[in-house]
C-alpha positions as semicolon CSV with decimal commas, in nm:
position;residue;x (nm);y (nm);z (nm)
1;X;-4,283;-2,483;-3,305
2;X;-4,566;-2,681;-3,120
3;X;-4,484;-2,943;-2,865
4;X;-4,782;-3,187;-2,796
5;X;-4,711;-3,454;-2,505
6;X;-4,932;-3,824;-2,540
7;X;-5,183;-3,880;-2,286
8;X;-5,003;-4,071;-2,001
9;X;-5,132;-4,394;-1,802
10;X;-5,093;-4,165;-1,480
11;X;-5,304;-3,888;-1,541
12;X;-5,471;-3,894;-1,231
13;X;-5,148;-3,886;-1,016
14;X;-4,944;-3,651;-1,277
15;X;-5,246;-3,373;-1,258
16;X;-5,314;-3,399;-0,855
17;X;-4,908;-3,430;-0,757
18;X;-4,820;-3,111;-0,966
19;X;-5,082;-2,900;-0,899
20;X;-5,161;-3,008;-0,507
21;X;-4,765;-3,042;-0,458
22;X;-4,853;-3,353;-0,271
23;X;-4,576;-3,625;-0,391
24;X;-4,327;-3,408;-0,660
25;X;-4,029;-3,150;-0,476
26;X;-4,118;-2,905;-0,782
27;X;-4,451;-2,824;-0,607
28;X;-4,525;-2,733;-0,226
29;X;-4,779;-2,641;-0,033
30;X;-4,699;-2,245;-0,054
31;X;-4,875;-1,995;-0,156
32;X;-4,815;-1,731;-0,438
33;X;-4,778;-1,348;-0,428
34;X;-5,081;-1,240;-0,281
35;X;-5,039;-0,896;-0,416
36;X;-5,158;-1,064;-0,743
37;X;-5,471;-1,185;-0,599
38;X;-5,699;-0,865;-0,556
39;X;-5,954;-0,917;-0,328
40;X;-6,286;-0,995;-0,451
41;X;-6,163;-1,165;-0,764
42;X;-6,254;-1,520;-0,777
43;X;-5,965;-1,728;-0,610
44;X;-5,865;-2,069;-0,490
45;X;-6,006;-2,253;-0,229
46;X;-5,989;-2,125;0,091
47;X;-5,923;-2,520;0,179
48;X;-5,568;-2,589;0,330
49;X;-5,308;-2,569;0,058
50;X;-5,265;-2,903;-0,094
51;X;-5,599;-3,018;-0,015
52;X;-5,918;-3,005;-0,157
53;X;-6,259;-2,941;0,030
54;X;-6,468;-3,218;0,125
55;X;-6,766;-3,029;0,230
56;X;-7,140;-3,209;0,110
57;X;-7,333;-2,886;-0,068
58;X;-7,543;-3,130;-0,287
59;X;-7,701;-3,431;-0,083
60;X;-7,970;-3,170;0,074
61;X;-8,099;-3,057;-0,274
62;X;-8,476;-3,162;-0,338
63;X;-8,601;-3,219;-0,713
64;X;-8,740;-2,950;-0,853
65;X;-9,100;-3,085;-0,993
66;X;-9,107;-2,740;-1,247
67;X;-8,764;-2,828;-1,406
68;X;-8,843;-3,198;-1,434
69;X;-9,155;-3,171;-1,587
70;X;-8,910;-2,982;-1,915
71;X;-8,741;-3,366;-1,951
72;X;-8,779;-3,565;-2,244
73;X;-9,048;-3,856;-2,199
74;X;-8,747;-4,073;-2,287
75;X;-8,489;-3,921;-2,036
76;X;-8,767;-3,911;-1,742
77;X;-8,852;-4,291;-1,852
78;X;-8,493;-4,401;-1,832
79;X;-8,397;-4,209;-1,540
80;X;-8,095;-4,099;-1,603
81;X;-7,816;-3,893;-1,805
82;X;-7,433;-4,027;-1,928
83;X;-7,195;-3,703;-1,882
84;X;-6,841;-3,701;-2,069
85;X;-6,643;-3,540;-1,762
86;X;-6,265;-3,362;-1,850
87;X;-6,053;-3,380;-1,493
88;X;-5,774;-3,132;-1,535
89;X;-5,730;-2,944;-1,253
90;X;-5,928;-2,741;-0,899
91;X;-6,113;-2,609;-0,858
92;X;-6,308;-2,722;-1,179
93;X;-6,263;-3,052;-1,150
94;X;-5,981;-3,321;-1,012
95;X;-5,974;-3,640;-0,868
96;X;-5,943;-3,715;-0,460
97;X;-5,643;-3,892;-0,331
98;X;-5,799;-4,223;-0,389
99;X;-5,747;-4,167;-0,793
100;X;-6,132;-4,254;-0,844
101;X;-6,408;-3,992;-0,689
102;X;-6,421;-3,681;-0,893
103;X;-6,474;-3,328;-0,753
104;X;-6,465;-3,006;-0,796
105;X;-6,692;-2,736;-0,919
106;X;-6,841;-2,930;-1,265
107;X;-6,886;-3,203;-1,052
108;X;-7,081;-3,029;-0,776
109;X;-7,279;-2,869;-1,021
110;X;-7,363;-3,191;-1,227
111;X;-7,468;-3,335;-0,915
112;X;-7,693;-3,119;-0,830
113;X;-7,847;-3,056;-1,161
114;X;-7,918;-3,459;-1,163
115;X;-8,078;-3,469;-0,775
116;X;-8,278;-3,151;-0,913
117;X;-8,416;-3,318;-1,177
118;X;-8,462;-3,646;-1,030
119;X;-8,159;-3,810;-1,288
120;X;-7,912;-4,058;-1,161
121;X;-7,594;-3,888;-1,320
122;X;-7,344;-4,195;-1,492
123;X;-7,026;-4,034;-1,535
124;X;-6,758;-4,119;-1,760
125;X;-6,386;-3,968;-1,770
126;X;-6,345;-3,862;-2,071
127;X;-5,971;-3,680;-2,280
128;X;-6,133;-3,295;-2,274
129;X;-6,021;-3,319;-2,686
130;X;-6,289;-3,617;-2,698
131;X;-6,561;-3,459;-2,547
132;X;-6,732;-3,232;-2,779
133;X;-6,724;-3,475;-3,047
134;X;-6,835;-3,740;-2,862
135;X;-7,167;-3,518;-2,809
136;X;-7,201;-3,526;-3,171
137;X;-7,210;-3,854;-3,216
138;X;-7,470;-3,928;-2,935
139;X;-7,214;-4,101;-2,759
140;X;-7,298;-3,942;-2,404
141;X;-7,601;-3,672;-2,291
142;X;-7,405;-3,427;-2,148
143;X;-6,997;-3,287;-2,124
144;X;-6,808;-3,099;-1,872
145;X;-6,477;-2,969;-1,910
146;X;-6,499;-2,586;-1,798
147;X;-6,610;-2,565;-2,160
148;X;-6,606;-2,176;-2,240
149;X;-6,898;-2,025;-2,495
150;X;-6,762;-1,924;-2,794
151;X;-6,884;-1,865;-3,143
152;X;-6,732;-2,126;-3,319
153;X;-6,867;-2,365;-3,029
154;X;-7,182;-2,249;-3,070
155;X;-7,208;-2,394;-3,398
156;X;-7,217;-2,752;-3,297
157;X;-7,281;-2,734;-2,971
158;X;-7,546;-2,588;-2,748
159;X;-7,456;-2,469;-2,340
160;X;-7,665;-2,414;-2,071
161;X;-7,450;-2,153;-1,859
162;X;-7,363;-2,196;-1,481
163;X;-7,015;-2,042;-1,418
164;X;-6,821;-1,722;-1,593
165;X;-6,458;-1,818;-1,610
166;X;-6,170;-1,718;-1,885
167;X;-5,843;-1,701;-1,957
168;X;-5,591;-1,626;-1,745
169;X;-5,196;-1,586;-1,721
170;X;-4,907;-1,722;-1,507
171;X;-4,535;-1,694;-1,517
172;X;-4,211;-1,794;-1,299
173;X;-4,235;-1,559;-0,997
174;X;-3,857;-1,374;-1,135
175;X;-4,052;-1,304;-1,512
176;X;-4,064;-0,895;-1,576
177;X;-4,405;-0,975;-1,664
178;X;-4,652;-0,824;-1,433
179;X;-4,961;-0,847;-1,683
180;X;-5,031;-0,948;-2,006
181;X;-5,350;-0,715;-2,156
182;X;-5,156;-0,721;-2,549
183;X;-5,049;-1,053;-2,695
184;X;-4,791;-0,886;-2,833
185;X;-4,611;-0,882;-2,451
186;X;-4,556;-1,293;-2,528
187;X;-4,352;-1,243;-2,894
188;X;-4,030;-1,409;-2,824
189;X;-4,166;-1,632;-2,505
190;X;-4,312;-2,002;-2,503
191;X;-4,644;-2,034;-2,390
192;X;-4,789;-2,339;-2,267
193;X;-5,127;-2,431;-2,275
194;X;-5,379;-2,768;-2,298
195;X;-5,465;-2,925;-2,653
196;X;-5,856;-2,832;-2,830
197;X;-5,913;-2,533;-2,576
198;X;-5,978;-2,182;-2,600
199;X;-5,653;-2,064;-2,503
200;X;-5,435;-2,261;-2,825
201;X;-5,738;-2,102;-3,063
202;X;-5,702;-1,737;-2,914
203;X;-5,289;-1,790;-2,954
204;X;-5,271;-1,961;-3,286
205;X;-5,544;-1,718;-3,414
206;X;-5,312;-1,403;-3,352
207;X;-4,979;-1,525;-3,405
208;X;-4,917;-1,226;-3,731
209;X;-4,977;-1,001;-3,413
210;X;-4,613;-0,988;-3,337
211;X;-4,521;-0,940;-3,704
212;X;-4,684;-0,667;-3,767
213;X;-4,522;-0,527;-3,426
214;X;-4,195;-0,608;-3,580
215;X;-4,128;-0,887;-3,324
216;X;-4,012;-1,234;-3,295
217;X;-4,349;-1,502;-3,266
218;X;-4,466;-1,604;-2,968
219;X;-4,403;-2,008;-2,948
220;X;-4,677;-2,215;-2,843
221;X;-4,631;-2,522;-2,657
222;X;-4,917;-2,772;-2,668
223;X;-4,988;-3,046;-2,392
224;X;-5,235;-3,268;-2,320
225;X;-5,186;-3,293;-1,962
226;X;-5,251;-2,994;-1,727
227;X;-4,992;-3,085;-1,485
228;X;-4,715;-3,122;-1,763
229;X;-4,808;-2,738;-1,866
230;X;-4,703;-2,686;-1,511
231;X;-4,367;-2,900;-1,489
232;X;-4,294;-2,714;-1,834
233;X;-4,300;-2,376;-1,671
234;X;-4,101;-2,518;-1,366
235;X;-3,855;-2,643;-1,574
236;X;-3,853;-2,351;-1,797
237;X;-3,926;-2,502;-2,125
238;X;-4,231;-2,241;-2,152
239;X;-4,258;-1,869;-2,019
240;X;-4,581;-1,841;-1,913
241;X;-4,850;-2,027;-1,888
242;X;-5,212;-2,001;-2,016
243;X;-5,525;-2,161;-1,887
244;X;-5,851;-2,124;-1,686
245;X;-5,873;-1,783;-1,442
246;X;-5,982;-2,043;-1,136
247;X;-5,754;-2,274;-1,214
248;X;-5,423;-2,018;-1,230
249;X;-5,520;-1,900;-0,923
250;X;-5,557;-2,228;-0,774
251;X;-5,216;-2,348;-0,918
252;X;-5,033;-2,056;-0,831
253;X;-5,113;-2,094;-0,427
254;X;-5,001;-2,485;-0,463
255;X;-4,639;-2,396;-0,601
256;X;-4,360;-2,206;-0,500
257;X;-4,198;-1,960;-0,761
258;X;-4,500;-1,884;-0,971
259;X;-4,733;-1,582;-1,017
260;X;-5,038;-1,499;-1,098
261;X;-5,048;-1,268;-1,386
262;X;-5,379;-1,116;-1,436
263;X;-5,755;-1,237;-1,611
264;X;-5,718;-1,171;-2,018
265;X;-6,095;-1,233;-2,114
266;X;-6,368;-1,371;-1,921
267;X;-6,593;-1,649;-2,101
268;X;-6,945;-1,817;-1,976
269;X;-6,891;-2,179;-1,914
270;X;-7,154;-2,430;-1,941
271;X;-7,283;-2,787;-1,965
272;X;-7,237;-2,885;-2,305
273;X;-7,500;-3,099;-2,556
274;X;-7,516;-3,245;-2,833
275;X;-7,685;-2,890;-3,103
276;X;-8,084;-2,925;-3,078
277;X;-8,028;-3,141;-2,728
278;X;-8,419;-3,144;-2,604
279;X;-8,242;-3,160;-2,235
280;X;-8,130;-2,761;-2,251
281;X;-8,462;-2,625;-2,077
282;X;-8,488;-2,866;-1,793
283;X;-8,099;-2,827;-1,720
284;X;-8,144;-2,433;-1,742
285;X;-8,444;-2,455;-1,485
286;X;-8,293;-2,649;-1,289
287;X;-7,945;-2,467;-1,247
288;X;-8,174;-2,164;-1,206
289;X;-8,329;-2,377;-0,930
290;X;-8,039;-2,344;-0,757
291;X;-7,980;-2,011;-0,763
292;X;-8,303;-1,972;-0,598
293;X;-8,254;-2,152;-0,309
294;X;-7,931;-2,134;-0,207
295;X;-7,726;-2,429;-0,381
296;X;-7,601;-2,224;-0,617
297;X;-7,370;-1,960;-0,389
298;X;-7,275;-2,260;-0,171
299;X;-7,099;-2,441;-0,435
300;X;-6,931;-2,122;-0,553
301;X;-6,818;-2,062;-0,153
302;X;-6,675;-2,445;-0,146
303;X;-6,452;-2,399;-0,404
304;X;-6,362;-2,035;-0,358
305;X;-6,474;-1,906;-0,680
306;X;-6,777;-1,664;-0,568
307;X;-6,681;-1,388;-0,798
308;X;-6,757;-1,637;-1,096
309;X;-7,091;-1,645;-1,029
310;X;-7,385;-1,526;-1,315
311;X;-7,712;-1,390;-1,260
312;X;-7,920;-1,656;-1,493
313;X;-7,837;-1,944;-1,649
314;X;-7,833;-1,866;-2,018
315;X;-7,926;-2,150;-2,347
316;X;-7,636;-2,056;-2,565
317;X;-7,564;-1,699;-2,524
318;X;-7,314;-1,524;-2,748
319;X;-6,944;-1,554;-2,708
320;X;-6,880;-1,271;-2,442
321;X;-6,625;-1,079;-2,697
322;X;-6,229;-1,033;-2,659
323;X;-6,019;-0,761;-2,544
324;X;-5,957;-0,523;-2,901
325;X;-5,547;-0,569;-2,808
């Protein structure tokens, strides 16, 4: 069975109050088992727990002349870029306490890319189920929405890398579960995960895994809302819950009774374009503009996610492939 929830008017305070802890009694500002945090992984912010860092890493960046210069003539004319933006949860993206400024790591990153290339950035908030399409149609430049690279992306859709994120597990902090490296561990549990994302395809797409292991199926349960995947572990209408590496650990050091599980896969994230966008060269140069001096590692250090870092910014590279179990 698949439960899907309807977009709510509250999204903003239903995301930020589960996963900060900062108005609901289901969430507090505690941390998870640190045992399941091994050191040098990428974590959460090393901000106070239920609050989200502040710190300015983009107003000092200058425009890089060499990365401009790969613009359109009509982009450079115009001066300026529309970007699609999913907010779902830190450190990738969320909204401050005044429901309305948007931060987070796509954020910081957009920014930057737009000073870099001398682009004012126009953002609209956009369902992350929306996005993709919307870039086919022309409707905006640019989408963000810790979109991972995968193959069947790739055929509509081109990336220009700057993170490497993934999949990642969580479960009530009294599940036997201590890992989950075979998707044959969830047959019998509900999983819960967010609606169009990488995580439903991988589950759907090996459901006859626990058949052919003899097993009851794994349920999964679909939301559109990250905080109600969240409230539905609380609450225990799922098991475990499956979503973005950074963002499990985040979640897990904003609520008590959860655990971090461990990373399944690891996928390059990108900004995402419309297939053939002319934009992909000048956004590549200038994200590996920022490598080179220094932007780059200090919006990894802000949010706490250092060992997601990638040596290059990539146009497109393959789908980085799954674990054989």
């Amino acid at each position: 069975m698949t439960t899907r929830t309807r977009p709510g008017t509250a999204r903003t305070a239903l995301v930020f109050a589960l996963i900060t802890g900062a108005a609901l009694t289901l969430t507090a500002c505690a941390g998870g088992d640190p045992a399941t945090a091994p050191a040098g992984a990428s974590g959460a912010p090393g901000a106070a727990k239920g609050a989200l860092p502040t710190e300015d890493v983009v107003s000092a960046v200058k425009k890089n002349e060499a990365a401009a210069k790969l613009l359109p003539a009509d982009v450079r004319q115009r001066g300026s870029f529309t970007i699609a933006s999913s907010v779902a949860t830190p450190p990738s993206s969320a909204y401050l306490p005044d429901g309305k400024t948007v931060v987070g790591v796509d954020a910081d990153f957009a920014a930057a890319v737009a000073k870099a290339l001398g682009l004012e950035l126009k953002r609209e908030v956009v369902g992350f189920e929306a996005i993709l399409p919307a870039l086919g149609s022309g409707k905006y430049d640019v989408g963000t929405g810790n979109f991972g690279v995968t193959e069947e992306r790739r055929k509509a859709i081109d990336f220009v890398t700057y993170i490497n994120d993934g999949q990642g597990f969580a479960s009530r902090a009294d599940s036997p579960l201590k890992a989950v490296t075979d998707l044959t561990q969830l047959c019998g549990l509900k999983v819960a995960v967010n609606a169009g994302t990488t995580f439903e395809r991988t589950l759907e797409q090996n459901k006859g895994r626990c058949a052919e292991a003899g097993k009851e199926p794994y349920e999964v349960n679909v939301y559109s809302e990250t905080g109600a995947i969240w409230m539905s572990l609380q609450q225990g209408r799922s098991d475990v819950v499956m979503n973005t590496i950074n963002g499990v650990r985040y979640a897990v050091t904003q609520q008590k009774n959860v655990k971090f599980l461990n990373e399944y896969r690891r996928l390059d994230v990108g900004f995402a374009f419309k297939k053939g966008t002319p934009l992909a060269p000048a956004f590549q140069a200038a994200v590996n503009g920022l490598k080179a001096d220094g932007t780059y590692d200090r919006i990894l250090r802000k949010w706490g996610v250092t060992g997601s870092g990638i040596a290059t910014s990539q146009i497109s590279p393959p789908e980085i492939p799954a674990p054989k179990k």
